[in-house]
Tab-separated table of C-alpha atoms in Angstrom:
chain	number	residue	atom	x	y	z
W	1129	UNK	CA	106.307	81.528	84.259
W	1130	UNK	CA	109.988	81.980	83.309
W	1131	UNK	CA	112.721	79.941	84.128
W	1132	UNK	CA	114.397	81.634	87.158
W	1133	UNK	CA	117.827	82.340	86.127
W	1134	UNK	CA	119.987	81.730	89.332
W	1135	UNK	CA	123.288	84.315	89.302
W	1136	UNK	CA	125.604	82.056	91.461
W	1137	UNK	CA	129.635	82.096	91.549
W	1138	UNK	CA	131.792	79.566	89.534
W	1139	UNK	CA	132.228	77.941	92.894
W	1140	UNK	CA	128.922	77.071	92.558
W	1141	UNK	CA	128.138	75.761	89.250
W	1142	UNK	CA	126.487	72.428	90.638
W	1143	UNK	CA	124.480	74.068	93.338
W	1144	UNK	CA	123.108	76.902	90.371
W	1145	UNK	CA	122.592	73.638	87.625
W	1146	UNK	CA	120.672	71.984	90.229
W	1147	UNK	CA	118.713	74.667	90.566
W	1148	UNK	CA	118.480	76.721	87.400
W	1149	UNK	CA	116.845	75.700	84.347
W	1150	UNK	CA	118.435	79.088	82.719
W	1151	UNK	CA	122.094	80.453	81.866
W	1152	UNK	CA	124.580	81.270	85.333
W	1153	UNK	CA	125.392	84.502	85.265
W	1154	UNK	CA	128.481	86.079	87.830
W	1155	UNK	CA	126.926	86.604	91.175
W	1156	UNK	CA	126.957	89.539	93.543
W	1157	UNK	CA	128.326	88.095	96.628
W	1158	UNK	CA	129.185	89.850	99.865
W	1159	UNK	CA	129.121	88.961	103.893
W	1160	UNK	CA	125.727	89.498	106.154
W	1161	UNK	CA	123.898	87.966	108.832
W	1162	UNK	CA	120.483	88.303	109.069
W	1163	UNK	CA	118.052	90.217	111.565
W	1164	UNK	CA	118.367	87.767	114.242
W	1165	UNK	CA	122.040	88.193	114.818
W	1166	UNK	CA	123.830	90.685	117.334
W	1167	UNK	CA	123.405	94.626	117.457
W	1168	UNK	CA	126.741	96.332	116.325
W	1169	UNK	CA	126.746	99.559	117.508
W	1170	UNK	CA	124.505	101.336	119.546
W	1171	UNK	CA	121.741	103.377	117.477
W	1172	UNK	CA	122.765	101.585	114.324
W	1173	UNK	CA	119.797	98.709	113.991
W	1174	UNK	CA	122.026	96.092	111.993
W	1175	UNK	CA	124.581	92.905	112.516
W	1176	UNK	CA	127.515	92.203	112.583
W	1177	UNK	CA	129.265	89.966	109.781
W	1178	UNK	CA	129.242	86.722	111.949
W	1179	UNK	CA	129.831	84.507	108.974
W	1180	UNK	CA	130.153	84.522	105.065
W	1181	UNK	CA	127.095	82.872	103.390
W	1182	UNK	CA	126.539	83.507	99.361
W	1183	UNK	CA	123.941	85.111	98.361
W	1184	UNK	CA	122.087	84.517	94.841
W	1185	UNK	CA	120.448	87.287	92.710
W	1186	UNK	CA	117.480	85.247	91.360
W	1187	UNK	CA	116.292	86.516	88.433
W	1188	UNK	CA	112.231	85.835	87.441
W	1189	UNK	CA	110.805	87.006	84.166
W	1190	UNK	CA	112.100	88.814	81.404
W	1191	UNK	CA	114.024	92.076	81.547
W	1192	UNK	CA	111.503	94.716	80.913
W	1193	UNK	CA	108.293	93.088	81.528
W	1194	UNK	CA	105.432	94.100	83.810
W	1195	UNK	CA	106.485	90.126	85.136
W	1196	UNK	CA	110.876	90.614	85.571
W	1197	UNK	CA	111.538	90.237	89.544
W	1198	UNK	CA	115.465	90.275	91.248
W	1199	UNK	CA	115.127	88.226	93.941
W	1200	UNK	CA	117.942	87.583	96.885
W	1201	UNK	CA	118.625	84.445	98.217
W	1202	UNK	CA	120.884	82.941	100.287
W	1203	UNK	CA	123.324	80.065	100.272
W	1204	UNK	CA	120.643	77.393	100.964
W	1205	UNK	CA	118.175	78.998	98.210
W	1206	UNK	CA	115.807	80.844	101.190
W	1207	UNK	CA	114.600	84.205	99.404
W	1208	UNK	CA	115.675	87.201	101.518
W	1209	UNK	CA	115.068	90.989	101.302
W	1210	UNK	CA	117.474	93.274	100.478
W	1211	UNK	CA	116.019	96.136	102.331
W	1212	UNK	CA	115.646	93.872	105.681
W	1213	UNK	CA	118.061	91.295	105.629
W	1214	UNK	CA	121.795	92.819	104.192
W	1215	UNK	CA	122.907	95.183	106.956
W	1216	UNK	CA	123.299	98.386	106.636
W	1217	UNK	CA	126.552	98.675	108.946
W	1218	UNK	CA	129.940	97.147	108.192
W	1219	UNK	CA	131.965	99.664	110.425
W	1220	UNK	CA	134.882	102.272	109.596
W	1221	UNK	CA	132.276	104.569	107.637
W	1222	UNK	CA	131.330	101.659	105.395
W	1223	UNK	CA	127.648	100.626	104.288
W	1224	UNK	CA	126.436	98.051	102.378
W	1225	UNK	CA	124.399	99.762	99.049
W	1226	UNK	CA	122.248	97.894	96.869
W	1227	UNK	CA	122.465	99.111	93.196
W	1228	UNK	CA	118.875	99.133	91.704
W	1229	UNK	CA	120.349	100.835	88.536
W	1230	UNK	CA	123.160	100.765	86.844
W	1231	UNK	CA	124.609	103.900	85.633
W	1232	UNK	CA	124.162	105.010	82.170
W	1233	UNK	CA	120.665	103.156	81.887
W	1234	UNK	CA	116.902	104.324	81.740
W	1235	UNK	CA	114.469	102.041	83.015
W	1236	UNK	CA	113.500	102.895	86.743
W	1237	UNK	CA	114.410	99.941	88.744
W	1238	UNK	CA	113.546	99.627	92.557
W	1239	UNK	CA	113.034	97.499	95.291
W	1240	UNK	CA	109.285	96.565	95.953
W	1241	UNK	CA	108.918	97.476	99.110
W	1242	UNK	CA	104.424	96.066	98.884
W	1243	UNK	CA	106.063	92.705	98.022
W	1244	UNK	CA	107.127	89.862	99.798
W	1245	UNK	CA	110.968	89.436	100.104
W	1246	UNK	CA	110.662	93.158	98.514
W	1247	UNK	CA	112.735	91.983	94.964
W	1248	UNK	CA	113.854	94.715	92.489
W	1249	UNK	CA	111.395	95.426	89.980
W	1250	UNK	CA	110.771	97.958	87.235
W	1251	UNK	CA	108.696	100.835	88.482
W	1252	UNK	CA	105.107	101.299	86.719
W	1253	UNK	CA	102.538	104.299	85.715
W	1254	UNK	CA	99.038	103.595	84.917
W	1255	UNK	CA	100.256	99.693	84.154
W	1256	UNK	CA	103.044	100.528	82.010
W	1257	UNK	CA	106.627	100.376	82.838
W	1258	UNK	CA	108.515	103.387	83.542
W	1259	UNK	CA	111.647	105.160	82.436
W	1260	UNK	CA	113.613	107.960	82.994
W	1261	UNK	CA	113.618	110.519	79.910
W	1262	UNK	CA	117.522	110.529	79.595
W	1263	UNK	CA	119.956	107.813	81.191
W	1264	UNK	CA	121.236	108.148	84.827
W	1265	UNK	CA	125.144	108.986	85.033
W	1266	UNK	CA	125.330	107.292	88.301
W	1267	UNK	CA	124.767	103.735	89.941
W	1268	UNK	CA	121.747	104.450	91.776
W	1269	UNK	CA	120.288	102.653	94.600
W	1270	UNK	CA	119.118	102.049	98.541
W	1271	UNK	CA	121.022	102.023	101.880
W	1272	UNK	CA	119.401	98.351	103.157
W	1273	UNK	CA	117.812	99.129	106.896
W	1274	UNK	CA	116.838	102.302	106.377
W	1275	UNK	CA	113.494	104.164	106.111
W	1276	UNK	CA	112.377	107.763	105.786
W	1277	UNK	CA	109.282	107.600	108.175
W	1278	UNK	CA	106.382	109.261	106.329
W	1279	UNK	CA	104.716	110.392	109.725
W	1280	UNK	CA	107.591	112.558	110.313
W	1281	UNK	CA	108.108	115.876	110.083
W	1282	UNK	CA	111.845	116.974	109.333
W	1283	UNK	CA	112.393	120.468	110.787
W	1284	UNK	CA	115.018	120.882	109.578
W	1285	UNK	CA	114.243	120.287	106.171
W	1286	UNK	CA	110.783	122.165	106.120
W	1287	UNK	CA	108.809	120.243	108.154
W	1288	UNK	CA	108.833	117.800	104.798
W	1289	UNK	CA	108.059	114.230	105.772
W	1290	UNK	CA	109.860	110.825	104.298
W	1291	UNK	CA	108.282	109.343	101.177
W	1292	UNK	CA	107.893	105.856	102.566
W	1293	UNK	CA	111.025	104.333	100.517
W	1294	UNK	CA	114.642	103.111	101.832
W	1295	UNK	CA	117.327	106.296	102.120
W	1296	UNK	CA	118.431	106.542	97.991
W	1297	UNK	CA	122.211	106.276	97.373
W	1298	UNK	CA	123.945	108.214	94.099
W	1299	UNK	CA	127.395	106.277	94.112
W	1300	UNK	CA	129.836	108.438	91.412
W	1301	UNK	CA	132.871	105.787	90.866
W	1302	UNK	CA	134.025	104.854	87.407
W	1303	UNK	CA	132.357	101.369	87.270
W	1304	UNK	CA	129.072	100.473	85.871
W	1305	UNK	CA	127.069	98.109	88.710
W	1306	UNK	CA	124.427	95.751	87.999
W	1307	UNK	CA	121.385	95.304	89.215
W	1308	UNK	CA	121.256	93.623	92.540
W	1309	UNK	CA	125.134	94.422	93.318
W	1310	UNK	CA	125.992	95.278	96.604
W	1311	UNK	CA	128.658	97.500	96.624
W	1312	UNK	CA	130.962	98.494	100.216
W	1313	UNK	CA	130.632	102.447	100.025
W	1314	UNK	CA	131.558	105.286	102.260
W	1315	UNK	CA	128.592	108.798	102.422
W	1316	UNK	CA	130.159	111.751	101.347
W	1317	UNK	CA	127.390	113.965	100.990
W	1318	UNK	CA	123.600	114.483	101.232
W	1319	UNK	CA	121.186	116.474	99.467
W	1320	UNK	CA	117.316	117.202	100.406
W	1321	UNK	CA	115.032	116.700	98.246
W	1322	UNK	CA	111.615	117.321	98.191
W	1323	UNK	CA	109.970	115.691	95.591
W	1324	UNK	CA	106.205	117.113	95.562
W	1325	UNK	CA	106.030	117.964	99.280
W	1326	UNK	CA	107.745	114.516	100.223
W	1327	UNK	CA	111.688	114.467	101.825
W	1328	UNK	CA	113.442	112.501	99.863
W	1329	UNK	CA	117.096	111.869	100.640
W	1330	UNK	CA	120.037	111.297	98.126
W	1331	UNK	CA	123.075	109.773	99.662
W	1332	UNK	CA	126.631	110.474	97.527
W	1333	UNK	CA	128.757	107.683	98.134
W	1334	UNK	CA	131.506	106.274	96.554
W	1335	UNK	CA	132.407	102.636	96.378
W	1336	UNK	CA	135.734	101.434	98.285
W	1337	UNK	CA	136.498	99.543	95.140
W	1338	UNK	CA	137.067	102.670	92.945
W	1339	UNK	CA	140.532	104.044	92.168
W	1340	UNK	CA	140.189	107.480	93.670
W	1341	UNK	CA	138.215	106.266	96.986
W	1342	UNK	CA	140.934	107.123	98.831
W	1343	UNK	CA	141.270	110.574	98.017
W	1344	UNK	CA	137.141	111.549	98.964
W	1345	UNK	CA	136.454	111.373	102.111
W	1346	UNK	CA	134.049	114.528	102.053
W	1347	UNK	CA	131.912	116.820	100.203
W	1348	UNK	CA	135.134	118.704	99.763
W	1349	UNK	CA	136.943	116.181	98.182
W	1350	UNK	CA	134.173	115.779	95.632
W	1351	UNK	CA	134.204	118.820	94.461
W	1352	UNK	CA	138.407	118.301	93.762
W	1353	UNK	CA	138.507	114.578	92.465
W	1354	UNK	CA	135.151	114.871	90.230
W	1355	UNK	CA	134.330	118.487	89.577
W	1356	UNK	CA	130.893	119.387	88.841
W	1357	UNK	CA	129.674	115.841	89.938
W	1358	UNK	CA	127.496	117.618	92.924
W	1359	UNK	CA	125.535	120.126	90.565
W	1360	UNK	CA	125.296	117.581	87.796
W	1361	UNK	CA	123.813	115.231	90.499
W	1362	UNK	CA	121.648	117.862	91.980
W	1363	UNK	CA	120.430	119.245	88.632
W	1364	UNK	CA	119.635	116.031	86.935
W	1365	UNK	CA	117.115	115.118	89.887
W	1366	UNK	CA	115.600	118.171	90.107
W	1367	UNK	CA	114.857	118.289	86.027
W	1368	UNK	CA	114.254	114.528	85.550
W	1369	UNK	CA	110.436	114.817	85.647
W	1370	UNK	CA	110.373	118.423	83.574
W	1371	UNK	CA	109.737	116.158	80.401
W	1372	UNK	CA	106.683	114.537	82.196
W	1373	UNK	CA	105.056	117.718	82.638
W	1374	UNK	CA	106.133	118.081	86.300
W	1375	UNK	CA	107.326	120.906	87.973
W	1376	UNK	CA	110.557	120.767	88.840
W	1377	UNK	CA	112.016	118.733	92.454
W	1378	UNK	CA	113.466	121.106	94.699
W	1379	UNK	CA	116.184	121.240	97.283
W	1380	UNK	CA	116.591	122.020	101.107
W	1381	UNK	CA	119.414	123.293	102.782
W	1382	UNK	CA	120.163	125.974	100.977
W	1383	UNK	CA	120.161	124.270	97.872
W	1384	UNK	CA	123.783	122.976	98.839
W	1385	UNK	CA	124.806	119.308	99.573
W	1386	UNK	CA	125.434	118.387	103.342
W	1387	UNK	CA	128.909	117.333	104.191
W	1388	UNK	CA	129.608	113.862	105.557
W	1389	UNK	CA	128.972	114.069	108.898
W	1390	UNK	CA	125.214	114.745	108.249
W	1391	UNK	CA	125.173	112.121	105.702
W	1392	UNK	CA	125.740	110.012	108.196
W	1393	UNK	CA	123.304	111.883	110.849
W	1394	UNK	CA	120.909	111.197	108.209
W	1395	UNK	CA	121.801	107.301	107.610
W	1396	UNK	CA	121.420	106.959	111.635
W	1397	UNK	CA	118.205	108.555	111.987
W	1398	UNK	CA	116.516	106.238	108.808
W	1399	UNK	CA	118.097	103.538	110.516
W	1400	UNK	CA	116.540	104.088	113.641
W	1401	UNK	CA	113.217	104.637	111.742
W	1402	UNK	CA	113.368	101.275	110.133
W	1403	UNK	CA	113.958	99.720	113.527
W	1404	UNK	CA	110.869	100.644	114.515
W	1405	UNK	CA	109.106	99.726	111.551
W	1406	UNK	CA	110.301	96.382	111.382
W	1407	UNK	CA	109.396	95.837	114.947
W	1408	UNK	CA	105.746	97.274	114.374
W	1409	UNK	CA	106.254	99.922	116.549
W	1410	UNK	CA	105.062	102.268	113.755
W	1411	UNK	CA	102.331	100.616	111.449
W	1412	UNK	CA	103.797	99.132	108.432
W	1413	UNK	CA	100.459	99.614	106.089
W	1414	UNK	CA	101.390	98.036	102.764
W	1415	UNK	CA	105.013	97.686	103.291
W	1416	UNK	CA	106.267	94.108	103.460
W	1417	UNK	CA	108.970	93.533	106.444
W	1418	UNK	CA	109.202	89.487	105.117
């Protein structure tokens, strides 16, 4: 096996020699408690930020390999999951989002959701690894603590029902993330997708460290501070498979992005959803909730 390769603050530099045999890299570091600490707000399943422990992106493997894993960890070196254990909530409008691909890249990274600790992975077809045909223009991602519940039926999105994954995130500011980031964002829109038959939920966000976050605080404002970023978005997901030989994904709701306040209807609901989940209320099958 690969030396893990510990990504660890220079604060840190004895606790990541003592425990990596490969090079530091910068880490992605942000506040959380874990499942076991107090409820926030009523409906939203998540903790508040009690205290401020660092948490390691853990890299096993090489970088496109059937083998490369991004684990979490946190300050003591415990693996955690980055769907289960970083809240979703951080109040004011503002969620956690984990970036599973940076923008301006190919291969399909996501969170293994049939593993334990559910790391980031690269996505597979018929054993080989997968990629998209042309880059993504966006960081793209997961809202931690959220689910879209594959036993239910959306009505209001034609009775399509969740595809079993974490709620996706397309965050449009200027910076490139990494893999394994978490990034403080604010929704600004929603689109529907179904993606053969299944509901499958993009979340526009923006991060609260871009320049212009100030100035979007809607679907309106996206549409005046980065024109044509809604129908680029839209477009590129419903064409990305074309090149596979796929029909092409389609789009609820009129075709037309949701404004905010459904965006966060929509967070709520998959939040409540994962609740259950994680508390075996609905069967879990061959999800991991370690």
């Amino acid at each position: 096996m690969a030396a893990a390769r510990i990504m660890v603050s220079a604060s840190n530099t004895l606790t990541a020699s003592l425990l990596s045999k490969g090079p530091l890299r910068r880490p992605n570091n942000f506040s959380l408690c874990f499942r076991n600490g107090p409820v926030q707000k009523k409906r939203l399943f998540t903790c508040s930020a009690i205290y401020n422990p660092q948490i390691q992106t853990i890299e096993e493997g090489q970088p496109e390999t059937l083998d490369y894993r991004v684990f979490f960890a946190d300050n003591s070196g415990k693996k955690i999951s980055p769907w289960h254990d970083i809240p979703l909530h951080l109040g004011d409008g503002v969620f956690n989002f984990v970036v599973e691909i940076p923008k301006e890249s190919s291969a399909k990274m996501e969170v293994a959701t049939d593993e334990q600790h559910t790391p980031i992975k690269q996505d597979t077809k018929k054993g080989k690894l997968r990629y998209y045909p042309y880059n993504i223009h966006w960081n793209y991602g997961l809202l931690p603590q959220t689910w879209e519940d594959p036993t239910f039926a959306n009505t209001e999105v034609e009775g399509a029902l969740g595809d079993n994954d974490p709620v996706d995130v397309v965050e449009i500011g200027d910076s490139r993330g990494k893999i394994g980031q978490v990034l403080k964002v604010k929704p600004l829109a929603a689109l529907a997708m179904i993606d053969e038959g299944e509901l499958d939920w993009k979340i526009v966000a923006i991060s609260l460290d871009d320049p212009r976050a100030s100035l979007v605080n809607d679907v309106d404002d996206v549409e005046k501070h980065f024109p044509g970023t809604l129908t680029a978005i839209r477009d590129w997901f419903r064409d990305y498979k074309i090149p596979d030989g796929k029909p092409a994904n389609r789009f609820a709701l009129g075709n037309k992005p949701a404004n905010k306040d459904y965006a966060l209807k929509i967070i709520t609901e998959t939040n409540e959803s994962w609740a259950k989940l994680v508390k075996r209320s609905i069967a879990a099958g061959e999800l991991s909730l370690v």
